[in-house]
mmCIF file of C-alpha atoms in Angstrom:
data_model
loop_
_atom_site.group_PDB
_atom_site.id
_atom_site.type_symbol
_atom_site.label_atom_id
_atom_site.label_comp_id
_atom_site.label_asym_id
_atom_site.label_seq_id
_atom_site.Cartn_x
_atom_site.Cartn_y
_atom_site.Cartn_z
ATOM 1 C CA SER A 1 -35.487 5.028 -44.568
ATOM 2 C CA GLU A 2 -35.413 7.605 -41.831
ATOM 3 C CA SER A 3 -33.549 7.042 -38.566
ATOM 4 C CA ILE A 4 -35.641 8.057 -35.575
ATOM 5 C CA GLU A 5 -33.642 8.907 -32.457
ATOM 6 C CA ARG A 6 -35.166 7.376 -29.341
ATOM 7 C CA GLY A 7 -35.265 9.295 -26.097
ATOM 8 C CA TYR A 8 -33.323 8.073 -23.103
ATOM 9 C CA ILE A 9 -32.501 8.856 -19.472
ATOM 10 C CA SER A 10 -28.896 8.717 -18.190
ATOM 11 C CA ILE A 11 -28.104 7.867 -14.586
ATOM 12 C CA ASN A 12 -24.849 7.736 -12.629
ATOM 13 C CA THR A 13 -24.823 5.836 -9.328
ATOM 14 C CA SER A 14 -22.220 4.425 -6.967
ATOM 15 C CA ALA A 15 -21.837 2.266 -3.882
ATOM 16 C CA ASN A 16 -18.889 1.651 -1.585
ATOM 17 C CA ALA A 17 -17.843 -0.566 1.295
ATOM 18 C CA ASP A 18 -14.988 -0.862 3.769
ATOM 19 C CA ILE A 19 -12.882 -4.032 3.755
ATOM 20 C CA ALA A 20 -10.301 -5.112 6.297
ATOM 21 C CA PRO A 21 -6.926 -5.365 4.504
ATOM 22 C CA ASP A 22 -5.224 -8.753 4.355
ATOM 23 C CA ILE A 23 -1.846 -7.784 2.851
ATOM 24 C CA ALA A 24 0.912 -5.642 4.327
ATOM 25 C CA GLU A 25 3.975 -4.423 2.456
ATOM 26 C CA VAL A 26 6.721 -2.785 4.476
ATOM 27 C CA SER A 27 9.988 -1.290 3.246
ATOM 28 C CA ILE A 28 12.808 -1.518 5.779
ATOM 29 C CA ALA A 29 16.223 0.046 5.205
ATOM 30 C CA VAL A 30 19.650 -0.796 6.580
ATOM 31 C CA THR A 31 22.070 2.132 6.284
ATOM 32 C CA THR A 32 25.710 1.921 7.330
ATOM 33 C CA TYR A 33 28.607 4.399 7.253
ATOM 34 C CA ASP A 34 32.376 4.329 7.399
ATOM 35 C CA SER A 35 34.666 7.348 7.352
ATOM 36 C CA LYS A 36 37.518 5.579 5.536
ATOM 37 C CA SER A 37 36.374 2.489 3.663
ATOM 38 C CA MET A 38 33.467 1.774 1.331
ATOM 39 C CA GLN A 39 34.304 -1.922 1.709
ATOM 40 C CA LYS A 40 33.865 -1.769 5.473
ATOM 41 C CA ALA A 41 30.541 0.051 5.179
ATOM 42 C CA THR A 42 29.381 -2.543 2.618
ATOM 43 C CA ALA A 43 30.539 -5.500 4.719
ATOM 44 C CA GLU A 44 28.793 -4.134 7.816
ATOM 45 C CA ASN A 45 25.637 -3.526 5.804
ATOM 46 C CA LYS A 46 25.661 -7.084 4.440
ATOM 47 C CA GLU A 47 26.128 -8.523 7.924
ATOM 48 C CA ILE A 48 23.181 -6.566 9.349
ATOM 49 C CA SER A 49 20.979 -7.104 6.276
ATOM 50 C CA ASP A 50 21.584 -10.865 6.343
ATOM 51 C CA LYS A 51 20.523 -10.997 10.005
ATOM 52 C CA VAL A 52 17.414 -8.898 9.337
ATOM 53 C CA ILE A 53 16.380 -10.947 6.294
ATOM 54 C CA SER A 54 16.991 -14.253 8.094
ATOM 55 C CA ALA A 55 14.867 -13.174 11.070
ATOM 56 C CA LEU A 56 12.059 -11.842 8.861
ATOM 57 C CA LYS A 57 11.994 -15.041 6.797
ATOM 58 C CA SER A 58 11.126 -16.937 9.976
ATOM 59 C CA LYS A 59 8.058 -14.703 10.433
ATOM 60 C CA ILE A 60 6.513 -15.018 6.966
ATOM 61 C CA ASN A 61 4.676 -17.845 5.203
ATOM 62 C CA THR A 62 5.915 -18.299 1.632
ATOM 63 C CA ALA A 63 3.200 -20.924 1.028
ATOM 64 C CA ASN A 64 0.707 -18.083 1.499
ATOM 65 C CA GLY A 65 2.407 -15.890 -1.112
ATOM 66 C CA ASP A 66 4.590 -13.968 1.351
ATOM 67 C CA TYR A 67 8.030 -12.888 0.181
ATOM 68 C CA ILE A 68 11.100 -10.801 1.003
ATOM 69 C CA LYS A 69 13.194 -9.073 -1.645
ATOM 70 C CA THR A 70 15.931 -6.443 -1.893
ATOM 71 C CA ALA A 71 14.344 -3.425 -3.540
ATOM 72 C CA ASP A 72 17.288 -1.042 -3.766
ATOM 73 C CA PHE A 73 20.995 -1.060 -2.952
ATOM 74 C CA ASN A 74 23.048 2.113 -3.002
ATOM 75 C CA ALA A 75 26.666 2.856 -2.103
ATOM 76 C CA SER A 76 28.079 6.347 -2.400
ATOM 77 C CA PRO A 77 30.446 8.885 -0.829
ATOM 78 C CA ILE A 78 28.870 11.659 1.234
ATOM 79 C CA TYR A 79 30.273 15.179 1.016
ATOM 80 C CA SER A 80 29.900 18.260 3.166
ATOM 81 C CA TYR A 81 30.156 21.759 1.773
ATOM 82 C CA SER A 82 31.897 24.849 3.148
ATOM 83 C CA GLY A 83 31.026 27.699 0.847
ATOM 84 C CA SER A 84 32.090 26.515 -2.598
ATOM 85 C CA LYS A 85 34.496 23.927 -1.215
ATOM 86 C CA ARG A 86 33.454 20.281 -1.175
ATOM 87 C CA ASN A 87 34.852 18.053 1.558
ATOM 88 C CA PHE A 88 34.615 14.279 1.749
ATOM 89 C CA ASP A 89 32.657 13.245 4.849
ATOM 90 C CA LYS A 90 32.054 9.469 4.779
ATOM 91 C CA TYR A 91 30.893 6.493 2.754
ATOM 92 C CA GLN A 92 27.244 5.501 2.961
ATOM 93 C CA VAL A 93 25.737 2.143 2.025
ATOM 94 C CA SER A 94 21.965 1.626 2.039
ATOM 95 C CA ASN A 95 20.001 -1.565 1.436
ATOM 96 C CA SER A 96 16.197 -1.451 1.154
ATOM 97 C CA ILE A 97 14.310 -4.650 1.969
ATOM 98 C CA ILE A 98 10.672 -5.193 0.975
ATOM 99 C CA VAL A 99 8.523 -7.583 3.006
ATOM 100 C CA ARG A 100 5.099 -8.580 1.688
ATOM 101 C CA THR A 101 2.970 -10.673 3.991
ATOM 102 C CA LYS A 102 -0.596 -11.750 4.674
ATOM 103 C CA SER A 103 0.303 -12.146 8.359
ATOM 104 C CA ILE A 104 -0.559 -8.511 8.985
ATOM 105 C CA ASP A 105 -0.865 -9.100 12.736
ATOM 106 C CA LYS A 106 2.904 -9.756 12.757
ATOM 107 C CA VAL A 107 3.972 -6.524 11.035
ATOM 108 C CA GLY A 108 4.634 -4.674 14.289
ATOM 109 C CA SER A 109 6.775 -7.550 15.506
ATOM 110 C CA MET A 110 8.627 -7.663 12.184
ATOM 111 C CA ILE A 111 9.500 -3.973 12.438
ATOM 112 C CA ASP A 112 10.620 -4.381 16.061
ATOM 113 C CA THR A 113 12.815 -7.332 15.124
ATOM 114 C CA ALA A 114 14.390 -5.530 12.160
ATOM 115 C CA ILE A 115 15.182 -2.433 14.258
ATOM 116 C CA SER A 116 16.624 -4.537 17.089
ATOM 117 C CA LEU A 117 18.969 -6.237 14.607
ATOM 118 C CA GLY A 118 20.264 -2.955 13.189
ATOM 119 C CA ALA A 119 17.771 -1.752 10.576
ATOM 120 C CA THR A 120 17.731 2.042 10.555
ATOM 121 C CA ASN A 121 14.548 3.104 8.761
ATOM 122 C CA VAL A 122 10.995 2.055 8.006
ATOM 123 C CA ASN A 123 10.553 3.807 4.660
ATOM 124 C CA SER A 124 6.951 2.846 3.989
ATOM 125 C CA LEU A 125 4.111 0.659 5.181
ATOM 126 C CA VAL A 126 1.097 -0.033 2.974
ATOM 127 C CA PHE A 127 -1.957 -2.234 3.559
ATOM 128 C CA SER A 128 -4.091 -3.617 0.740
ATOM 129 C CA VAL A 129 -6.637 -6.308 -0.129
ATOM 130 C CA SER A 130 -5.855 -9.363 -2.246
ATOM 131 C CA ASN A 131 -9.389 -10.198 -3.417
ATOM 132 C CA TYR A 132 -12.458 -7.995 -3.544
ATOM 133 C CA GLU A 133 -14.532 -9.747 -6.234
ATOM 134 C CA ALA A 134 -17.339 -10.755 -3.856
ATOM 135 C CA GLN A 135 -17.602 -7.203 -2.508
ATOM 136 C CA CYS A 136 -17.581 -5.795 -6.055
ATOM 137 C CA ASN A 137 -20.399 -8.084 -7.137
ATOM 138 C CA ASP A 138 -22.539 -6.999 -4.186
ATOM 139 C CA LEU A 139 -21.728 -3.304 -4.662
ATOM 140 C CA LEU A 140 -22.384 -3.367 -8.400
ATOM 141 C CA SER A 141 -25.725 -5.076 -7.795
ATOM 142 C CA THR A 142 -26.623 -2.338 -5.327
ATOM 143 C CA ALA A 143 -25.505 0.447 -7.695
ATOM 144 C CA VAL A 144 -27.418 -1.041 -10.655
ATOM 145 C CA LYS A 145 -30.604 -1.321 -8.573
ATOM 146 C CA LYS A 146 -30.162 2.308 -7.494
ATOM 147 C CA ALA A 147 -29.719 3.371 -11.127
ATOM 148 C CA SER A 148 -32.860 1.501 -12.227
ATOM 149 C CA ALA A 149 -34.909 2.928 -9.353
ATOM 150 C CA ARG A 150 -33.794 6.483 -10.114
ATOM 151 C CA ALA A 151 -34.468 6.090 -13.847
ATOM 152 C CA ASN A 152 -37.974 4.798 -13.128
ATOM 153 C CA ALA A 153 -38.631 7.631 -10.670
ATOM 154 C CA ILE A 154 -37.537 10.215 -13.245
ATOM 155 C CA ALA A 155 -39.572 8.544 -16.006
ATOM 156 C CA LYS A 156 -42.663 8.555 -13.793
ATOM 157 C CA ALA A 157 -42.205 12.259 -13.026
ATOM 158 C CA VAL A 158 -41.831 13.269 -16.689
ATOM 159 C CA PRO A 159 -44.105 11.174 -17.303
ATOM 160 C CA THR A 160 -42.861 8.464 -19.638
ATOM 161 C CA THR A 161 -42.005 4.770 -19.458
ATOM 162 C CA ILE A 162 -38.692 2.908 -19.413
ATOM 163 C CA THR A 163 -38.581 0.485 -22.376
ATOM 164 C CA GLY A 164 -35.077 -0.977 -22.131
ATOM 165 C CA ILE A 165 -31.403 -0.434 -21.448
ATOM 166 C CA ARG A 166 -29.492 1.733 -23.935
ATOM 167 C CA SER A 167 -26.065 1.286 -22.332
ATOM 168 C CA MET A 168 -24.463 0.374 -19.042
ATOM 169 C CA ASP A 169 -20.830 0.932 -18.029
ATOM 170 C CA VAL A 170 -19.705 -0.465 -14.699
ATOM 171 C CA SER A 171 -16.439 -0.333 -12.765
ATOM 172 C CA CYS A 172 -15.242 -1.487 -9.380
ATOM 173 C CA SER A 173 -11.888 -0.872 -7.701
ATOM 174 C CA PRO A 174 -10.359 -0.304 -4.268
ATOM 175 C CA ASN A 175 -8.232 2.562 -3.045
ATOM 176 C CA ASN A 176 -5.685 -0.206 -2.630
ATOM 177 C CA SER A 177 -2.952 1.793 -0.927
ATOM 178 C CA VAL A 178 -3.790 2.488 2.708
ATOM 179 C CA ARG A 179 -0.810 4.079 4.426
ATOM 180 C CA PRO A 180 -1.410 3.677 8.139
ATOM 181 C CA GLN A 181 -0.333 5.825 11.020
ATOM 182 C CA TYR A 182 2.209 3.981 13.092
ATOM 183 C CA ARG A 183 4.274 4.839 16.133
ATOM 184 C CA LEU A 184 7.858 3.641 16.238
ATOM 185 C CA MET A 185 9.425 3.401 19.696
ATOM 186 C CA MET A 186 13.086 2.569 19.421
ATOM 187 C CA ALA A 187 14.849 1.122 22.428
ATOM 188 C CA ASN A 188 17.562 3.418 23.754
ATOM 189 C CA LYS A 189 20.891 1.662 24.201
ATOM 190 C CA ALA A 190 21.022 2.998 27.733
ATOM 191 C CA MET A 191 17.839 1.112 28.658
ATOM 192 C CA ASP A 192 18.119 -2.067 30.641
ATOM 193 C CA SER A 193 16.980 -5.258 28.926
ATOM 194 C CA ALA A 194 13.568 -5.245 30.575
ATOM 195 C CA GLU A 195 12.825 -1.723 29.373
ATOM 196 C CA ALA A 196 14.170 -2.463 25.919
ATOM 197 C CA GLY A 197 12.019 -5.579 25.704
ATOM 198 C CA ALA A 198 8.934 -3.479 26.411
ATOM 199 C CA SER A 199 9.591 -1.355 23.315
ATOM 200 C CA SER A 200 6.994 -1.917 20.619
ATOM 201 C CA THR A 201 5.564 -0.626 17.374
ATOM 202 C CA THR A 202 1.828 0.070 17.425
ATOM 203 C CA ILE A 203 0.140 -0.166 14.028
ATOM 204 C CA GLU A 204 -3.453 0.504 13.023
ATOM 205 C CA SER A 205 -4.140 -1.126 9.655
ATOM 206 C CA GLY A 206 -7.356 0.802 8.983
ATOM 207 C CA VAL A 207 -9.657 -0.221 6.142
ATOM 208 C CA VAL A 208 -9.557 -0.367 2.358
ATOM 209 C CA LYS A 209 -12.566 1.251 0.664
ATOM 210 C CA VAL A 210 -13.951 -0.420 -2.463
ATOM 211 C CA TYR A 211 -15.922 1.702 -4.936
ATOM 212 C CA ALA A 212 -18.461 0.518 -7.532
ATOM 213 C CA ASN A 213 -19.719 2.920 -10.194
ATOM 214 C CA VAL A 214 -22.527 2.482 -12.715
ATOM 215 C CA ASN A 215 -23.186 4.771 -15.676
ATOM 216 C CA ALA A 216 -26.435 3.637 -17.263
ATOM 217 C CA SER A 217 -28.869 4.996 -19.795
ATOM 218 C CA TYR A 218 -32.414 3.707 -20.410
ATOM 219 C CA PHE A 219 -34.633 4.029 -23.453
ATOM 220 C CA VAL A 220 -37.988 5.691 -22.861
ATOM 221 C CA LYS A 221 -41.136 6.003 -24.954
#
């Protein structure tokens, strides 16, 4: 028997939407130095890190999936160079703490608290969404309807008639890594307490964009 290839029309459509993020992940570092003793630099780092972690734990909700963890710990000597000569400078100890929280309205306060207790760096701040299934379902429905409408419009122009679906590949995913712009105002030690208390971190969380794509092909006669 002969195999007769049926004609078809292929369509690619997409739809997207903006979603307010509901998860924040911030990396905060505590770096300490000592010119003579690695042990002293390590002990000072542990003291500061313990204070920072304790304070941050009071601001998160573990029942909501929030957590704090140590992401990286590094202790090493630092050298300076004069021509080809290497000179010992100091010991450096760095501890990186990751905070993941759904209380994104508290992130600015968390950063302020960590800095006030001796944290030295905010290495990264990323916002994301925990669940986007409902948005994906709506977007995929929209994209599929757009694909069907376009296929029918093309078939009518040819002219021919759509007789069924040959194939349909769908995907939906967010750009789940929004890195916001934030302004860090650190209190100068020379400030009085009132001025220092007014110091704050302003954070704009932005939006996470979710994309739905449909690659469809329709049989025609």
